[in-house]
DNA sequence: ACTATTTCCTGGATGC
DNA sequence: TGCATCCAGGAAATAG
C-alpha cells in the first residue's frame, strides 16, 4: 500500500526515466472508477505534452507537463491533433483555457495527477510487453516506450489539472516544523492514529507509518490527540521524520505487492517494529504486539511500551 | 466544525 | 479439492 515513502520512491524512479519524454497518445480503459477527470479531459491534456518533472505531493504523483508539441509552430494557438484509432481523442480543452489565451512562445502548463490507491502501479515498458490484467491507462511515449497504469483493486485515481495546478490538502510531514505540527492536532478529540491518517491535516502518512511512528514515540494509537503531552508531541514529530526518512532510504515497504518504478521491492518492511506483528514479541520488551481496529484500520502497538 | 462509520474493489488467505 | 467467506485499506460519501 503505497504511502509517502513508497510514492516518493516511485516518483523518483519515474523522474529518472520519463522526464523530457513526450506523451504521443493515450489509451484509457472502460472502467470509470480510476478516472477522476473525464477520459476526454485526461486524454486531451496528456496528448502531445512534454513531461518536465515528476514529483510527489502527499500520496499523489504529479507529472508536470508542458502543453503543445515543441515542433508545432502553431499559427493559431491550436495544436494539430489528428489522432486516430484506439486513443480517446482530444476534443475541446477545458483544463488550460486560461493559459491558452494567446499563441505566445511559453508553453501552457498542466499536470497529470496519479494516486495509486492500494494496488496501483505505474510501469514503463516496451510496447511489446504483454498488457497486464487490470491495465487502465497506456501512454505512448516519444521514446518508443509506454507508461502504463495498472490497478487491480481500482482504488487508484487519475486526474488532470490545468495551469492553476494541483492543490493538495494538508502539509508535508517532512517539511512542516515542530510547532506547526503540534498546531495541526490542537484540541482534537479523535485518536492520534486517525489524526495522523487524516490527509487534510498531514499528507502522505498511511497505516504503516502511523503505527511505526507511534511505536517509536511511545504513544498508543487510541490516545486522543488533545491528551498528548508536550514531550510526547516532540517525540512523535521526531519519530515520524525518522521513520519516513529511513523508509525512503530503504525504498519503501514491500508488503502485499508494492514495487518501485523499476519493479524492485523495498526493504523497510524488514524494519517494521509493530505493523503486521500481531502476537509477536515486542522488540524492546517482548510483550506480544496487539492489534486493534481504529477507524476501520488495523492498528498495531505494544501495550507496555506505548502509553 | 468535527468525528465516526460505511462504501468501493479484487486477490490471496483461511475455513469447513 | 472446492467453494464460500473474510480481510487488506485510502479517501470519498454519508450519518450523527
Short mmCIF file of C-alpha atoms (C1' of nucleotides) in Angstrom, two decimals:
data_model
loop_
_atom_site.label_atom_id
_atom_site.label_comp_id
_atom_site.label_asym_id
_atom_site.label_seq_id
_atom_site.Cartn_x
_atom_site.Cartn_y
_atom_site.Cartn_z
CA UNK A 1 0.00 0.00 0.00
CA UNK A 2 1.89 2.97 -1.23
CA UNK A 3 2.29 5.70 1.37
CA UNK A 4 4.69 8.64 1.37
CA UNK A 5 7.98 6.68 1.20
CA UNK A 6 6.71 4.33 -1.49
CA UNK A 7 5.25 7.13 -3.57
CA UNK A 8 8.46 9.14 -3.15
CA UNK A 9 10.47 6.16 -4.36
CA UNK A 10 8.24 5.63 -7.35
CA UNK A 11 8.21 9.32 -8.26
CA UNK A 12 12.00 9.47 -8.14
CA UNK A 13 12.26 6.43 -10.37
CA UNK A 14 9.81 7.83 -12.87
CA UNK A 15 11.50 11.21 -12.83
CA UNK A 16 14.70 9.46 -13.85
CA UNK A 17 13.12 7.51 -16.66
CA UNK A 18 10.48 9.72 -18.26
CA UNK A 19 11.43 13.35 -17.65
CA UNK A 20 11.70 15.08 -21.01
CA UNK A 21 9.63 12.46 -22.79
CA UNK A 22 6.59 13.48 -24.82
CA UNK A 23 3.27 11.71 -24.48
CA UNK A 24 2.16 10.94 -28.02
CA UNK A 25 -1.11 9.19 -27.44
CA UNK A 26 -3.28 7.95 -24.64
CA UNK A 27 -5.49 4.91 -24.28
CA UNK A 28 -7.88 4.71 -21.37
CA UNK A 29 -9.79 1.62 -20.32
CA UNK A 30 -13.50 1.38 -19.99
CA UNK A 31 -13.68 1.18 -16.20
CA UNK A 32 -14.69 4.54 -14.84
CA UNK A 33 -13.55 4.28 -11.21
CA UNK A 34 -9.90 5.12 -11.87
CA UNK A 35 -10.78 8.38 -13.59
CA UNK A 36 -11.39 11.47 -11.53
CA UNK A 37 -11.37 13.75 -14.54
CA UNK A 38 -13.25 12.66 -17.65
CA UNK A 39 -11.46 10.49 -20.15
CA UNK A 40 -11.69 13.27 -22.68
CA UNK A 41 -10.09 15.79 -20.36
CA UNK A 42 -7.28 13.44 -19.43
CA UNK A 43 -6.50 12.43 -22.99
CA UNK A 44 -6.63 15.95 -24.33
CA UNK A 45 -4.32 17.32 -21.65
CA UNK A 46 -1.82 14.48 -21.86
CA UNK A 47 -1.53 14.05 -25.60
CA UNK A 48 1.37 15.94 -27.13
CA UNK A 49 2.55 17.16 -23.74
CA UNK A 50 6.13 17.02 -22.56
CA UNK A 51 6.85 15.68 -19.09
CA UNK A 52 9.05 18.30 -17.45
CA UNK A 53 9.08 16.93 -13.93
CA UNK A 54 7.75 14.05 -11.84
CA UNK A 55 7.34 14.61 -8.12
CA UNK A 56 5.37 13.54 -5.09
CA UNK A 57 2.78 15.54 -3.18
CA UNK A 58 1.45 13.56 -0.24
CA UNK A 59 0.49 10.23 -1.75
CA UNK A 60 -0.02 11.73 -5.19
CA UNK A 61 2.41 11.51 -8.08
CA UNK A 62 2.42 14.75 -10.05
CA UNK A 63 3.63 14.87 -13.64
CA UNK A 64 4.31 18.45 -14.65
CA UNK A 65 3.52 18.96 -18.29
CA UNK A 66 4.31 21.49 -20.97
CA UNK A 67 1.39 21.52 -23.32
CA UNK A 68 1.66 21.72 -27.04
CA UNK A 69 4.17 19.95 -29.25
CA UNK A 70 7.61 21.54 -29.30
CA UNK A 71 7.81 21.35 -33.07
CA UNK A 72 4.34 22.58 -33.85
CA UNK A 73 4.82 26.25 -34.63
CA UNK A 74 1.22 26.94 -34.02
CA UNK A 75 -0.05 29.82 -36.02
CA UNK A 76 -3.41 29.95 -34.38
CA UNK A 77 -2.64 28.77 -30.91
CA UNK A 78 -4.22 25.39 -31.52
CA UNK A 79 -2.05 22.35 -31.80
CA UNK A 80 -2.90 19.99 -34.56
CA UNK A 81 -4.19 16.75 -33.28
CA UNK A 82 -5.48 14.19 -35.60
CA UNK A 83 -5.14 11.13 -33.52
CA UNK A 84 -6.89 8.05 -34.54
CA UNK A 85 -7.84 4.58 -33.63
CA UNK A 86 -7.92 3.40 -30.10
CA UNK A 87 -6.98 6.56 -28.38
CA UNK A 88 -9.61 8.61 -26.71
CA UNK A 89 -9.30 11.58 -28.92
CA UNK A 90 -8.96 15.12 -27.89
CA UNK A 91 -11.88 17.42 -28.16
CA UNK A 92 -12.22 20.87 -26.69
CA UNK A 93 -9.78 21.71 -23.97
CA UNK A 94 -11.21 22.90 -20.75
CA UNK A 95 -8.30 22.42 -18.47
CA UNK A 96 -5.98 25.07 -19.81
CA UNK A 97 -8.38 27.55 -21.23
CA UNK A 98 -6.94 30.31 -19.14
CA UNK A 99 -3.39 29.67 -20.19
CA UNK A 100 -4.15 29.22 -23.84
CA UNK A 101 -5.30 32.74 -24.39
CA UNK A 102 -2.70 33.76 -26.87
CA UNK A 103 -0.27 31.82 -29.01
CA UNK A 104 2.73 33.01 -27.07
CA UNK A 105 6.04 31.24 -27.01
CA UNK A 106 5.67 29.95 -23.45
CA UNK A 107 4.03 26.53 -23.40
CA UNK A 108 0.89 26.11 -21.33
CA UNK A 109 1.41 24.26 -18.08
CA UNK A 110 -0.69 21.37 -16.93
CA UNK A 111 -0.38 18.39 -14.61
CA UNK A 112 -1.25 14.74 -14.62
CA UNK A 113 -2.07 13.54 -11.11
CA UNK A 114 -1.89 9.88 -10.18
CA UNK A 115 -2.99 8.37 -6.88
CA UNK A 116 -2.04 4.72 -6.60
CA UNK A 117 -4.65 3.80 -4.03
CA UNK A 118 -3.89 0.36 -2.63
CA UNK A 119 -2.67 -1.61 -5.59
CA UNK A 120 -1.93 0.93 -8.31
CA UNK A 121 1.31 0.66 -10.28
CA UNK A 122 2.93 2.75 -12.98
CA UNK A 123 5.18 0.75 -15.26
CA UNK A 124 7.42 1.94 -18.04
CA UNK A 125 7.88 -0.77 -20.62
CA UNK A 126 8.29 -1.70 -24.24
CA UNK A 127 5.12 -1.68 -26.31
CA UNK A 128 5.60 -5.42 -26.86
CA UNK A 129 5.29 -6.20 -23.18
CA UNK A 130 2.12 -8.17 -22.54
CA UNK A 131 -0.64 -5.98 -21.20
CA UNK A 132 -1.24 -6.88 -17.59
CA UNK A 133 -4.70 -7.62 -16.35
CA UNK A 134 -6.36 -4.52 -14.85
CA UNK A 135 -4.44 -2.10 -17.05
CA UNK A 136 -6.49 1.11 -17.09
CA UNK A 137 -4.28 3.53 -18.97
CA UNK A 138 -1.49 3.34 -21.54
CA UNK A 139 0.54 6.38 -22.55
CA UNK A 140 2.65 6.04 -25.65
CA UNK A 141 5.87 7.99 -25.27
CA UNK A 142 8.05 9.52 -27.96
CA UNK A 143 10.93 7.39 -26.66
CA UNK A 144 9.04 4.38 -28.04
CA UNK A 145 8.14 3.14 -24.62
CA UNK A 146 4.83 3.02 -22.83
CA UNK A 147 3.83 4.25 -19.41
CA UNK A 148 1.04 2.05 -18.09
CA UNK A 149 -1.25 2.37 -15.12
CA UNK A 150 -2.29 -0.98 -13.66
CA UNK A 151 -4.59 -1.25 -10.67
CA UNK A 152 -6.49 -4.43 -9.77
CA UNK A 153 -8.45 -3.02 -6.89
CA UNK A 154 -9.26 0.26 -8.61
CA UNK A 155 -8.75 2.46 -5.59
CA UNK A 156 -6.25 4.47 -7.59
CA UNK A 157 -7.25 7.70 -9.33
CA UNK A 158 -6.11 9.59 -12.39
CA UNK A 159 -6.85 13.24 -12.98
CA UNK A 160 -5.51 16.30 -14.71
CA UNK A 161 -5.30 19.89 -13.70
CA UNK A 162 -4.65 22.95 -15.77
CA UNK A 163 -2.44 25.93 -15.27
CA UNK A 164 -3.87 26.55 -11.82
CA UNK A 165 -2.01 23.48 -10.64
CA UNK A 166 -2.94 20.64 -8.38
CA UNK A 167 -3.93 21.73 -4.89
CA UNK A 168 -3.02 19.06 -2.37
CA UNK A 169 -4.50 19.20 1.10
CA UNK A 170 -2.54 19.10 4.33
CA UNK A 171 1.12 19.75 4.98
CA UNK A 172 4.13 17.67 4.04
CA UNK A 173 5.32 15.72 7.10
CA UNK A 174 8.95 16.17 6.11
CA UNK A 175 8.63 19.91 5.60
CA UNK A 176 6.47 21.00 8.49
CA UNK A 177 8.21 22.46 11.55
CA UNK A 178 7.56 21.08 15.06
CA UNK A 179 5.33 23.93 16.24
CA UNK A 180 3.14 23.81 13.19
CA UNK A 181 2.98 20.03 13.52
CA UNK A 182 1.53 20.21 17.02
CA UNK A 183 -0.80 23.01 15.99
CA UNK A 184 -2.37 20.75 13.35
CA UNK A 185 -3.81 18.49 16.03
CA UNK A 186 -4.66 21.03 18.71
CA UNK A 187 -7.94 20.39 20.50
CA UNK A 188 -8.83 17.30 18.53
CA UNK A 189 -10.63 14.53 20.32
CA UNK A 190 -10.00 11.96 17.64
CA UNK A 191 -7.49 9.16 18.30
CA UNK A 192 -3.99 10.24 17.30
CA UNK A 193 -3.86 7.34 14.83
CA UNK A 194 -6.87 8.72 12.96
CA UNK A 195 -5.44 12.21 13.04
CA UNK A 196 -2.15 11.05 11.52
CA UNK A 197 -4.08 9.38 8.72
CA UNK A 198 -6.17 12.48 8.02
CA UNK A 199 -4.80 13.80 4.74
CA UNK A 200 -6.36 17.21 5.30
CA UNK A 201 -4.00 17.71 8.21
CA UNK A 202 -0.90 15.84 7.19
CA UNK A 203 -0.47 14.42 3.73
CA UNK A 204 1.26 11.17 2.94
CA UNK A 205 1.08 9.19 6.18
CA UNK A 206 -0.76 5.89 5.88
CA UNK A 207 -1.39 2.92 8.12
CA UNK A 208 2.13 1.52 8.28
CA UNK A 209 3.94 4.74 9.08
CA UNK A 210 1.30 5.90 11.52
CA UNK A 211 1.74 2.70 13.54
CA UNK A 212 5.52 2.71 13.29
CA UNK A 213 5.92 6.34 14.31
CA UNK A 214 3.53 5.93 17.25
CA UNK A 215 5.52 2.96 18.47
CA UNK A 216 8.78 4.86 18.32
CA UNK A 217 7.16 7.76 20.13
CA UNK A 218 5.70 5.50 22.83
CA UNK A 219 2.13 6.63 22.22
CA UNK A 220 -0.86 4.30 21.94
CA UNK A 221 -2.82 4.70 18.71
CA UNK A 222 -6.09 5.28 20.59
CA UNK A 223 -4.76 8.21 22.61
CA UNK A 224 -6.90 11.27 21.98
CA UNK A 225 -4.85 13.89 20.21
CA UNK A 226 -5.75 16.55 22.78
CA UNK A 227 -4.40 14.45 25.66
CA UNK A 228 -0.90 14.10 24.26
CA UNK A 229 1.81 15.81 26.29
CA UNK A 230 4.32 18.31 25.02
CA UNK A 231 7.14 15.82 25.36
CA UNK A 232 5.17 13.19 23.50
CA UNK A 233 4.46 15.59 20.65
CA UNK A 234 8.15 16.25 20.38
CA UNK A 235 8.90 12.55 20.23
CA UNK A 236 6.11 11.90 17.73
CA UNK A 237 7.36 14.64 15.44
CA UNK A 238 10.89 13.27 15.53
CA UNK A 239 9.75 9.65 15.20
CA UNK A 240 7.66 10.41 12.17
CA UNK A 241 10.52 12.21 10.44
CA UNK A 242 12.86 9.37 11.33
CA UNK A 243 10.54 6.62 10.14
CA UNK A 244 9.73 8.34 6.86
CA UNK A 245 13.34 9.17 6.12
CA UNK A 246 14.54 5.66 6.91
CA UNK A 247 11.78 4.17 4.79
CA UNK A 248 12.64 6.40 1.83
CA UNK A 249 16.29 5.43 2.19
CA UNK A 250 15.29 1.76 2.01
CA UNK A 251 12.99 2.22 -0.96
CA UNK A 252 9.74 1.86 0.98
CA UNK A 253 7.95 -1.14 2.46
CA UNK A 254 7.04 -4.08 0.27
CA UNK A 255 4.05 -5.68 1.89
CA UNK A 256 1.46 -7.17 -0.44
CA UNK A 257 2.65 -6.23 -3.91
CA UNK A 258 4.46 -2.91 -3.82
CA UNK A 259 7.39 -2.47 -6.17
CA UNK A 260 9.13 0.69 -7.30
CA UNK A 261 9.15 2.15 -10.81
CA UNK A 262 11.78 -0.37 -11.85
CA UNK A 263 9.84 -3.32 -10.46
CA UNK A 264 12.10 -3.72 -7.44
CA UNK A 265 10.94 -4.30 -3.89
CA UNK A 266 11.73 -2.02 -0.98
CA UNK A 267 13.30 -3.11 2.28
CA UNK A 268 11.66 -1.12 5.03
CA UNK A 269 9.24 -3.95 5.83
CA UNK A 270 12.23 -5.60 7.48
CA UNK A 271 12.40 -2.66 9.88
CA UNK A 272 8.76 -2.75 10.94
CA UNK A 273 8.54 -2.96 14.71
CA UNK A 274 4.78 -3.29 15.13
CA UNK A 275 2.97 -3.24 11.80
CA UNK A 276 1.94 -6.76 10.82
CA UNK A 277 3.48 -8.22 14.00
CA UNK A 278 0.35 -9.05 16.00
CA UNK A 279 1.14 -11.63 18.68
CA UNK A 280 4.87 -11.44 18.08
CA UNK A 281 7.13 -10.20 20.86
CA UNK A 282 7.87 -6.50 21.13
CA UNK A 283 11.45 -5.95 20.00
CA UNK A 284 12.05 -3.83 23.09
CA UNK A 285 10.23 -5.61 25.94
CA UNK A 286 8.98 -8.89 24.42
CA UNK A 287 5.35 -8.20 25.30
CA UNK A 288 3.14 -9.58 22.50
CA UNK A 289 2.18 -6.89 20.00
CA UNK A 290 -1.53 -6.13 19.97
CA UNK A 291 -3.79 -5.34 17.07
CA UNK A 292 -6.94 -3.26 17.42
CA UNK A 293 -9.17 -1.65 14.84
CA UNK A 294 -9.33 2.14 14.83
CA UNK A 295 -11.45 3.89 12.23
CA UNK A 296 -11.63 0.62 10.35
CA UNK A 297 -7.86 0.28 10.19
CA UNK A 298 -5.65 -2.34 11.77
CA UNK A 299 -3.55 -0.66 14.39
CA UNK A 300 -0.57 -2.37 15.97
CA UNK A 301 1.10 -1.41 19.23
CA UNK A 302 2.97 -2.63 22.25
CA UNK A 303 0.75 -2.35 25.33
CA UNK A 304 3.79 -1.94 27.57
CA UNK A 305 5.98 0.45 25.60
CA UNK A 306 3.16 2.69 24.39
CA UNK A 307 1.10 4.82 26.77
"C1'" DA B 1 -16.95 22.24 12.60
"C1'" DC B 2 -15.83 17.72 13.82
"C1'" DT B 3 -15.97 12.94 14.29
"C1'" DA B 4 -17.30 8.25 13.23
"C1'" DT B 5 -18.91 4.87 10.05
"C1'" DT B 6 -19.80 2.92 5.57
"C1'" DT B 7 -18.64 2.06 0.85
"C1'" DC B 8 -15.97 0.96 -3.02
"C1'" DC B 9 -12.78 -3.11 -5.25
"C1'" DT B 10 -10.15 -7.83 -6.08
"C1'" DG B 11 -6.76 -11.29 -4.88
"C1'" DG B 12 -4.97 -14.01 -1.54
"C1'" DA B 13 -5.65 -16.46 2.73
"C1'" DT B 14 -8.49 -19.08 5.58
"C1'" DG B 15 -12.28 -22.22 6.94
"C1'" DC B 16 -15.25 -26.13 6.52
"C1'" DT C 1 -10.20 -30.15 -3.73
"C1'" DG C 2 -13.59 -26.84 -3.95
"C1'" DC C 3 -16.37 -23.27 -2.68
"C1'" DA C 4 -17.66 -19.55 0.45
"C1'" DT C 5 -16.20 -16.03 3.44
"C1'" DC C 6 -13.10 -12.73 5.25
"C1'" DC C 7 -9.61 -9.33 5.09
"C1'" DA C 8 -6.41 -5.71 3.40
"C1'" DG C 9 -7.03 -0.09 3.31
"C1'" DG C 10 -7.19 5.34 1.01
"C1'" DA C 11 -10.43 8.51 0.60
"C1'" DA C 12 -14.98 9.96 -0.62
"C1'" DA C 13 -19.60 9.79 0.92
"C1'" DT C 14 -22.81 9.53 4.48
"C1'" DA C 15 -24.52 9.88 9.13
"C1'" DG C 16 -24.53 11.68 13.60
#
